[in-house]
mmCIF file of C-alpha atoms and ligand atoms in Angstrom:
data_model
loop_
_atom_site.group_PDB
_atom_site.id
_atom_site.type_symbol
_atom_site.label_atom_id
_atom_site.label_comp_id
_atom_site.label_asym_id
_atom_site.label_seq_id
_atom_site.Cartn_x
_atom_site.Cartn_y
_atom_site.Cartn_z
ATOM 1 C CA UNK A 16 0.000 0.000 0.000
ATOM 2 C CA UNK A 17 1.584 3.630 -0.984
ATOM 3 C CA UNK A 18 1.957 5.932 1.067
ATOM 4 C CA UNK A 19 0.706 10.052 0.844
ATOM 5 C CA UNK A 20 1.348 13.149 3.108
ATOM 6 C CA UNK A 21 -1.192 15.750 2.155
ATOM 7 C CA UNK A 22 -1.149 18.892 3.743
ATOM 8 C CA UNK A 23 -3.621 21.506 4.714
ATOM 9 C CA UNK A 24 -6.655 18.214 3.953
ATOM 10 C CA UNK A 25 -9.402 19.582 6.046
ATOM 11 C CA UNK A 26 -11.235 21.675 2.879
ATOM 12 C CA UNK A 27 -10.908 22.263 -0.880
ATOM 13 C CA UNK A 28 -8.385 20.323 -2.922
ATOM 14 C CA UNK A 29 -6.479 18.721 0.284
ATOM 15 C CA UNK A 30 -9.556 17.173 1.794
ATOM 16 C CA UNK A 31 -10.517 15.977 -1.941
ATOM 17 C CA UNK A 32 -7.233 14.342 -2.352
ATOM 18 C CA UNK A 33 -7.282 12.520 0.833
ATOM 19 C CA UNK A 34 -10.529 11.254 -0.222
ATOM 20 C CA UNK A 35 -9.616 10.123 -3.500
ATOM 21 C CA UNK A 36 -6.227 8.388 -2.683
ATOM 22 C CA UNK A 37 -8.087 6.859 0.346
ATOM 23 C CA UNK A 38 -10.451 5.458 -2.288
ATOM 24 C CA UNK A 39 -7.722 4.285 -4.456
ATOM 25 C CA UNK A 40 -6.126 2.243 -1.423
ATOM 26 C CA UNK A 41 -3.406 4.531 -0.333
ATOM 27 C CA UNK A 42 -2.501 5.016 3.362
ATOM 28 C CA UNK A 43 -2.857 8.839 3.317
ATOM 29 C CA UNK A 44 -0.898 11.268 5.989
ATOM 30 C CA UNK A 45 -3.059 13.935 6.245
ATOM 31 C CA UNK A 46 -2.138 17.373 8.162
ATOM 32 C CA UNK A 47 -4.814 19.931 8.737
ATOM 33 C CA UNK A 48 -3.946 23.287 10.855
ATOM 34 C CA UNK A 49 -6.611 22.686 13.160
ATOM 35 C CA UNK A 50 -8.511 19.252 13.786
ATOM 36 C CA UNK A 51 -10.942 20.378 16.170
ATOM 37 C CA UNK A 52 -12.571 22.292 13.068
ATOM 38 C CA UNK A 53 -12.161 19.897 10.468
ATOM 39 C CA UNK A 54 -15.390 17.674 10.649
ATOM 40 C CA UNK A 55 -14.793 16.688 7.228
ATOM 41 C CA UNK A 56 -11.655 14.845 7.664
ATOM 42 C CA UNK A 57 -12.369 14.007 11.133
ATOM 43 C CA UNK A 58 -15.066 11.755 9.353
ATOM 44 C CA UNK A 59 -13.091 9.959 6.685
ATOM 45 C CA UNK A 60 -10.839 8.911 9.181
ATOM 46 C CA UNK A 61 -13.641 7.270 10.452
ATOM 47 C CA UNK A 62 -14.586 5.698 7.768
ATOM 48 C CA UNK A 63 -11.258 4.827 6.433
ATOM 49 C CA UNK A 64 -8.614 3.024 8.784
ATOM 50 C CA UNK A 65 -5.628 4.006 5.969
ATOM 51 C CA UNK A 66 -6.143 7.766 6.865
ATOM 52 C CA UNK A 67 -4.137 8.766 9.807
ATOM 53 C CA UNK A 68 -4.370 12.395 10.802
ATOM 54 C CA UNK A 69 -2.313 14.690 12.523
ATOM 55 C CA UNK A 70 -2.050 18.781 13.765
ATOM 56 C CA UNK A 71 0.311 20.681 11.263
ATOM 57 C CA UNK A 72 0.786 24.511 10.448
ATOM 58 C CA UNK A 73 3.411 24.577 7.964
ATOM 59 C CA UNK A 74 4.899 27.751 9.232
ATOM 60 C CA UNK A 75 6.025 26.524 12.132
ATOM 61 C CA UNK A 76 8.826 25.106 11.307
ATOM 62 C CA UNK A 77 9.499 23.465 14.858
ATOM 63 C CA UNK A 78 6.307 21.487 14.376
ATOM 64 C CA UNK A 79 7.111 19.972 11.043
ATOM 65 C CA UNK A 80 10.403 18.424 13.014
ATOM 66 C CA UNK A 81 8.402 17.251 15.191
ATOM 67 C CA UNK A 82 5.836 15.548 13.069
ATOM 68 C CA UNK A 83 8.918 14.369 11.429
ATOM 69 C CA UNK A 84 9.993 12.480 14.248
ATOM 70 C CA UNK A 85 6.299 11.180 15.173
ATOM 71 C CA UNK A 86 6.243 9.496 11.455
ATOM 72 C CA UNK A 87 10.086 8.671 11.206
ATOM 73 C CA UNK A 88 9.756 5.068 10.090
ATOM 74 C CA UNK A 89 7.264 6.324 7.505
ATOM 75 C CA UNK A 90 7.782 5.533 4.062
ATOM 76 C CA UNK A 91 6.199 8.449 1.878
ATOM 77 C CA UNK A 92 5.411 7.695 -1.532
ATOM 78 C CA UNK A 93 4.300 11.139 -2.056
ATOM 79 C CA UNK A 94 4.666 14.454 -0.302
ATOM 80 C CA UNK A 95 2.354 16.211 -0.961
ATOM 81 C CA UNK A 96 2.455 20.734 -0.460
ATOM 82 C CA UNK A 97 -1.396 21.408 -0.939
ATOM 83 C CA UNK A 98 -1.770 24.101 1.614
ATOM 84 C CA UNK A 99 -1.658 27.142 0.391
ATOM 85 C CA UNK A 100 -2.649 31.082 1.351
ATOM 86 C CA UNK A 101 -4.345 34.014 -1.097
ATOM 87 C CA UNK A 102 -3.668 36.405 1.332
ATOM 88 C CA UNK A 103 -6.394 38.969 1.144
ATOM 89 C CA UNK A 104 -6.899 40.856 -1.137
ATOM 90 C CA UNK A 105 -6.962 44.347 -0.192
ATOM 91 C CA UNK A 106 -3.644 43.592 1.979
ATOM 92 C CA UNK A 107 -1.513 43.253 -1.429
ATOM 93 C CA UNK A 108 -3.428 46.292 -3.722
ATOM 94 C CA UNK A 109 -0.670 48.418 -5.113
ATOM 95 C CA UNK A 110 -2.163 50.733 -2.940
ATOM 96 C CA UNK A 111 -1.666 48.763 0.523
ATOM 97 C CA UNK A 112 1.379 45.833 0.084
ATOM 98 C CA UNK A 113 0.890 45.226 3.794
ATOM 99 C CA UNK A 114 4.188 43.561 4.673
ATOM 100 C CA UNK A 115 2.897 40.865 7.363
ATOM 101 C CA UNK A 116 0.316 40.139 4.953
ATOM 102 C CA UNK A 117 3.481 39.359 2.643
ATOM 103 C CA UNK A 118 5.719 37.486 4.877
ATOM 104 C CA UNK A 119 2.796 35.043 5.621
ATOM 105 C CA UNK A 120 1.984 34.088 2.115
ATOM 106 C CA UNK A 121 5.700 33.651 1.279
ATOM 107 C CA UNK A 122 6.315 31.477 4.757
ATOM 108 C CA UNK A 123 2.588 29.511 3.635
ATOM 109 C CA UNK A 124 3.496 29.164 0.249
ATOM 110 C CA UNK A 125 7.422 29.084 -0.752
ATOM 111 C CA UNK A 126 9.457 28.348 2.073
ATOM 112 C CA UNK A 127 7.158 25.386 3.919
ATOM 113 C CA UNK A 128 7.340 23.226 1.057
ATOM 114 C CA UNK A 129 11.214 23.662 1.060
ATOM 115 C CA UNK A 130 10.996 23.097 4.630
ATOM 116 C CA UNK A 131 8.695 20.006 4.522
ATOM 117 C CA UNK A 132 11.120 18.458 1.755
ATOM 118 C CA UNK A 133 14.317 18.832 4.099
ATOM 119 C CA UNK A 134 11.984 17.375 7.246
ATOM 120 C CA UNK A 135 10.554 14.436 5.034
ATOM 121 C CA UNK A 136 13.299 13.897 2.320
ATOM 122 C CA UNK A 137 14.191 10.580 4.499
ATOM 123 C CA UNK A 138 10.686 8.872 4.454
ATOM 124 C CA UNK A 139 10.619 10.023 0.922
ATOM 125 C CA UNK A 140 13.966 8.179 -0.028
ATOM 126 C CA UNK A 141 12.912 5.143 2.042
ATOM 127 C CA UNK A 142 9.681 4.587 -0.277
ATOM 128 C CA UNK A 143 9.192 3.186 -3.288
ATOM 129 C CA UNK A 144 7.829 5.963 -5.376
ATOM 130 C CA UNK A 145 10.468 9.033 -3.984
ATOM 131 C CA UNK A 146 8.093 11.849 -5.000
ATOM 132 C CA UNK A 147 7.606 15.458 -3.778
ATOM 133 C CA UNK A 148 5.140 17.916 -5.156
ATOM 134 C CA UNK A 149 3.710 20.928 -4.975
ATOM 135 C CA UNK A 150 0.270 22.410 -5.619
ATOM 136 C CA UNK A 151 1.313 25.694 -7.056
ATOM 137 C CA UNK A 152 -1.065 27.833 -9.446
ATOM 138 C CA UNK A 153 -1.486 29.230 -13.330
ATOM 139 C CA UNK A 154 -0.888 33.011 -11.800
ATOM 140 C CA UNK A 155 2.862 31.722 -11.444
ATOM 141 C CA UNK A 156 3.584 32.130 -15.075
ATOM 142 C CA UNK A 157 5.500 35.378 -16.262
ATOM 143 C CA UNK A 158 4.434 34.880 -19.387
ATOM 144 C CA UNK A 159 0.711 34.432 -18.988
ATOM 145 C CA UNK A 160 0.893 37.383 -16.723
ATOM 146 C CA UNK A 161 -0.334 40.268 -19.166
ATOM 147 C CA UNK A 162 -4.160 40.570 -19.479
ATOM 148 C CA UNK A 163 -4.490 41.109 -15.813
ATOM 149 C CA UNK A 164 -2.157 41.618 -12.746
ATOM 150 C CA UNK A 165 -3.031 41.969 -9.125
ATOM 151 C CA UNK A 166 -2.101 39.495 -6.479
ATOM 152 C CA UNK A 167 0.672 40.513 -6.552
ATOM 153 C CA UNK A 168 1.716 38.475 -2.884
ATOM 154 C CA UNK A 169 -0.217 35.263 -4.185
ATOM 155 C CA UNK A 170 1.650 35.533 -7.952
ATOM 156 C CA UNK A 171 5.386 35.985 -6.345
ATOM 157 C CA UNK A 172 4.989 33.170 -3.595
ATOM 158 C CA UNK A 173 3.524 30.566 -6.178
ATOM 159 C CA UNK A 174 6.690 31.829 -9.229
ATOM 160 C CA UNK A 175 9.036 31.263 -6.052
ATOM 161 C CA UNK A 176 7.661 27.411 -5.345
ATOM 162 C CA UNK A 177 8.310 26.630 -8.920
ATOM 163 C CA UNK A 178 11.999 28.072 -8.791
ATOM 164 C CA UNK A 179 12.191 26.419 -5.326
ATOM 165 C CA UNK A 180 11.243 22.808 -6.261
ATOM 166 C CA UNK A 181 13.227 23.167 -9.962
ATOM 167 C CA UNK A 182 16.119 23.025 -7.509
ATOM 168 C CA UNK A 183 15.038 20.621 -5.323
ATOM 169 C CA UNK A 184 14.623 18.391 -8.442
ATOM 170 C CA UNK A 185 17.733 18.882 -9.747
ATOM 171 C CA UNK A 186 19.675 18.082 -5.928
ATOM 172 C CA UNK A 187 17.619 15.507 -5.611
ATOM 173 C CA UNK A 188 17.747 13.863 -9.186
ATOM 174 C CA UNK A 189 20.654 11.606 -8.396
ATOM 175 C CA UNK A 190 18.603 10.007 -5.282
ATOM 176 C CA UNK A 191 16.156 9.061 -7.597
ATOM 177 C CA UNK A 192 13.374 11.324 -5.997
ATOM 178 C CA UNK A 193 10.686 12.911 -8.874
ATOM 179 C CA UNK A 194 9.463 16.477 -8.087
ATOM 180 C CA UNK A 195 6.061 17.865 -9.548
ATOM 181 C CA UNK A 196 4.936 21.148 -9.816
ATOM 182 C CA UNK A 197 1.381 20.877 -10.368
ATOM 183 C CA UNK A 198 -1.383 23.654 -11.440
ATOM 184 C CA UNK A 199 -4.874 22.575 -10.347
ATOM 185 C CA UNK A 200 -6.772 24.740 -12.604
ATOM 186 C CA UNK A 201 -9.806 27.201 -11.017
ATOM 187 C CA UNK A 202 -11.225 25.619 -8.753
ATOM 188 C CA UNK A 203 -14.443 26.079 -6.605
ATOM 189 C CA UNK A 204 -12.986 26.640 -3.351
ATOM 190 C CA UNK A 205 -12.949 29.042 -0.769
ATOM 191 C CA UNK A 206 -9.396 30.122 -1.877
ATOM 192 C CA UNK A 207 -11.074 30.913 -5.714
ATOM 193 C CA UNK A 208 -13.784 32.464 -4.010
ATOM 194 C CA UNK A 209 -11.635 34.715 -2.076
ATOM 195 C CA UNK A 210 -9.816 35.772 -4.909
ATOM 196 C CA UNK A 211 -12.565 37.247 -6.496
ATOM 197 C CA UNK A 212 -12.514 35.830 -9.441
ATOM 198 C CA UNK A 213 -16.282 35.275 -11.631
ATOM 199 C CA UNK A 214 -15.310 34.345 -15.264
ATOM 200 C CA UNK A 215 -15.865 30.961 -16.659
ATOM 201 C CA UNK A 216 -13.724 27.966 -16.730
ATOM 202 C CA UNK A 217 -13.879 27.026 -13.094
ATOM 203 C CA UNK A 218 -14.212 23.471 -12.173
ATOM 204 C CA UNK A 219 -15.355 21.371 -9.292
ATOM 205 C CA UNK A 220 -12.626 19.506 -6.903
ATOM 206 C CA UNK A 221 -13.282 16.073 -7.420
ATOM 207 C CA UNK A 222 -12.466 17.000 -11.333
ATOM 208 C CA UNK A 223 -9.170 18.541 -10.608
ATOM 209 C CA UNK A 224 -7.680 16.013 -8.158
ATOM 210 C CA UNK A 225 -8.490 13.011 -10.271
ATOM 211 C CA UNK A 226 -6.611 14.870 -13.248
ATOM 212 C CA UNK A 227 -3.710 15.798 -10.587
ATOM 213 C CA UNK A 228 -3.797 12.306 -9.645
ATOM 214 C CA UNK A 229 -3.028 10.963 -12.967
ATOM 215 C CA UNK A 230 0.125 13.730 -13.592
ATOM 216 C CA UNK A 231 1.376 12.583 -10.198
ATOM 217 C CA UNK A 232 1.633 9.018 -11.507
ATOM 218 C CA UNK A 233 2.854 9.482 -14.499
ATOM 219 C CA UNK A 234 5.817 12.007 -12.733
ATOM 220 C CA UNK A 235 9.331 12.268 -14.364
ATOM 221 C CA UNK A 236 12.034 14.006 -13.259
ATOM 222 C CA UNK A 237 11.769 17.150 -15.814
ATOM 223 C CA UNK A 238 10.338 19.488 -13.382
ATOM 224 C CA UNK A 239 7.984 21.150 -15.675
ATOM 225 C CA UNK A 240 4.686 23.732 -14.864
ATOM 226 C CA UNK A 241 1.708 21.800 -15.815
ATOM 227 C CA UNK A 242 -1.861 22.393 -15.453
ATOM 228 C CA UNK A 243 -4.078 19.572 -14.655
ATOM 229 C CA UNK A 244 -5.441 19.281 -18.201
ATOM 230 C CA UNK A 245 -1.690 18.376 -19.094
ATOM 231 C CA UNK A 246 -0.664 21.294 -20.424
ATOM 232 C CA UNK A 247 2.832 22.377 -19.984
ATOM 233 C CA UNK A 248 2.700 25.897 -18.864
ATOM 234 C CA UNK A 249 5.534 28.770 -19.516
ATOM 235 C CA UNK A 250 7.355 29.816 -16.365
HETATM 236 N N1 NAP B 12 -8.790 26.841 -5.977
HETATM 237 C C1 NAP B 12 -8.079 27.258 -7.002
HETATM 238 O O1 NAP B 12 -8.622 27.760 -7.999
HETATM 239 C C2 NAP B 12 -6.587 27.126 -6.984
HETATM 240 C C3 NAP B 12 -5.891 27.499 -8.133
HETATM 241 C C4 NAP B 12 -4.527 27.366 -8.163
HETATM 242 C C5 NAP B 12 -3.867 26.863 -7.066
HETATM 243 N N2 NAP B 12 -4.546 26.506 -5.939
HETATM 244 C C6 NAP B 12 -3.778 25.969 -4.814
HETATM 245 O O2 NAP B 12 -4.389 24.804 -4.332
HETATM 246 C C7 NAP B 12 -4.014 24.590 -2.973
HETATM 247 C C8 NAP B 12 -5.257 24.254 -2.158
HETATM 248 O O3 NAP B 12 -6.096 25.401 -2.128
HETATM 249 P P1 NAP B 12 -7.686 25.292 -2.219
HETATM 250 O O4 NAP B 12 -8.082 25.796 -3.530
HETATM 251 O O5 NAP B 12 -8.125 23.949 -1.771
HETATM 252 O O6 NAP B 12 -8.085 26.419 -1.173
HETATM 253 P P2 NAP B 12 -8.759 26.380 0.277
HETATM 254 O O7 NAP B 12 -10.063 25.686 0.261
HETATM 255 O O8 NAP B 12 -8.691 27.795 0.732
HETATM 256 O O9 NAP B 12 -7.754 25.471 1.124
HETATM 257 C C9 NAP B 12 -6.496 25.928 1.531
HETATM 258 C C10 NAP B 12 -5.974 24.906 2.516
HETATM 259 O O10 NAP B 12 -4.662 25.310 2.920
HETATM 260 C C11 NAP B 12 -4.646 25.294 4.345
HETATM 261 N N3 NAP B 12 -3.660 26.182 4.918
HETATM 262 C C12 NAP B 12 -3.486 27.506 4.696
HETATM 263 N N4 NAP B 12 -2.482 27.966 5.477
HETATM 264 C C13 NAP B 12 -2.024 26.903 6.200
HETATM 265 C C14 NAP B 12 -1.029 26.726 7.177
HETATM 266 N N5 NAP B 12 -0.270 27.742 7.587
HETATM 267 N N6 NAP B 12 -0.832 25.482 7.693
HETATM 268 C C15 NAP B 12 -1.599 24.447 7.287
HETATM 269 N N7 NAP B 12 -2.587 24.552 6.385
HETATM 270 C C16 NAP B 12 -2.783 25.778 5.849
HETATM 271 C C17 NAP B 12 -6.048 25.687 4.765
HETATM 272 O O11 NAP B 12 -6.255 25.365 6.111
HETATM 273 P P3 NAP B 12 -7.174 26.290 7.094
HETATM 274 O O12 NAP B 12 -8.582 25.800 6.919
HETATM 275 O O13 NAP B 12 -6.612 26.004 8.445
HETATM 276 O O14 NAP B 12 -6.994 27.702 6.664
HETATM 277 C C18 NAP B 12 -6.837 24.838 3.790
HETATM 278 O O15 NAP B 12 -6.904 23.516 4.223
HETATM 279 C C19 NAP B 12 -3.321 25.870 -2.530
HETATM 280 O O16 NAP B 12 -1.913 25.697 -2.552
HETATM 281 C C20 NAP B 12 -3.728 26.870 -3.592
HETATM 282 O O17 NAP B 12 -2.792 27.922 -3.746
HETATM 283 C C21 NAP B 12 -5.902 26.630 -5.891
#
């Protein structure tokens, strides 16, 4: 039975993935900043003996050690970086760029995945599958960046995870571990919702993860942007 670490799985994508790769037979890690109010997940554990959950907020560094230790002779398949932050909106208007507001995206998005990769890398090399991925997001691409701007916090954090794990793949390609970098498309979630967004092409959950699901099993080592409809997207 593989093994996945999903982060931030009590809502959105990460609660959908832990559902699906629970469904597909997978023993499935899954971190959520705060059990007490995550019903959702509190009830597939239930139903599911592979899930196992645990307490995480991925900027806090100490804790990821920790949780680290508490799953040392763990053998992850897949690491998974789902959770992710918008930051509000207003905080990162041209206008505002409310520093805090900043730091906390950047810590959310950029650095804990680095972080979670150094803290895991040895349950990832002691599995089968060696793979590490992030969720990142379409508004990472330079190039696509020219009908509309804005975000400017979200856009930075998600551009830095790609540069971040194109490095991580090429350290780690020698140990045999496969990073992905993985664009879920829009999708209905509170983070979509948040971002204000209203135009058409958004799709449900269940729709993206089963798509992600595929690109994660079919990962090579080339490190590329790609959407979940497979298309490879400029950096
Ligand atoms: N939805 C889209 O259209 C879209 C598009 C591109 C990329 N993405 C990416 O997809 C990923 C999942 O987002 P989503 O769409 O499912 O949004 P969501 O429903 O807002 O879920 C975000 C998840 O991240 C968690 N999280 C945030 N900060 C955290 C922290 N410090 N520690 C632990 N967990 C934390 C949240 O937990 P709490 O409940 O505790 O806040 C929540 O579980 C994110 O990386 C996002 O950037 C989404």
């Amino acid at each position: 039975m593989p093994t996945i670490l999903v982060t931030g799985a009590n809502r959105g994508l990460g609660l959908e993935f832990v559902r699906q790769y629970a469904l597909a037979g997978w023993r499935v890690l899954a971190t959520a900043r705060d059990l007490a109010s995550a019903p959702e997940l509190q009830a597939l554990a239930a139903e599911h003996t592979s899930v196992v959950i645990a307490a995480l907020d991925v900027t806090n560094e100490i804790a990821i050690k920790h949780l680290s230790v508490t799953w040392k002779d763990e053998r992850i398949d897949v690491l998974l970086n789902n959770a992710g932050w918008l930051g509000g909106r207003a905080e990162q208007s041209l206008d505002r760029l409310d520093y805090q507001t900043f730091e906390e995206v950047l810590k959310t998005n950029t650095f804990a995945p680095l972080v979670m990769a150094r803290e895991f890398l040895p349950q990832v090399l002691a599995s089968e599958q060696k793979k590490i991925v992030v969720i990142t997001s379409g508004l990472s691409s330079m190039t696509n960046t020219v009908r509309f701007g804005n975000l400017y916090f979200y856009r930075i954090s998600k551009a830095g995870v790609n540069m971040a794990m194109r490095s991580l793949q090429a350290d780690l390609r020698d140990r045999g571990v496969k990073v992905g970098i993985l664009a879920p498309g829009m999708v209905d979630t509170r983070l979509l919702r948040n971002s204000g967004y209203e135009g058409p092409g958004v799709i449900d959950a269940p729709q993206s993860v089963s798509a992600v699901m595929g690109h994660i099993k079919n990962l090579d080592q080339s490190a590329e942007l790609i959407l979940y409809t497979g298309e490879q997207l400029p950096w």
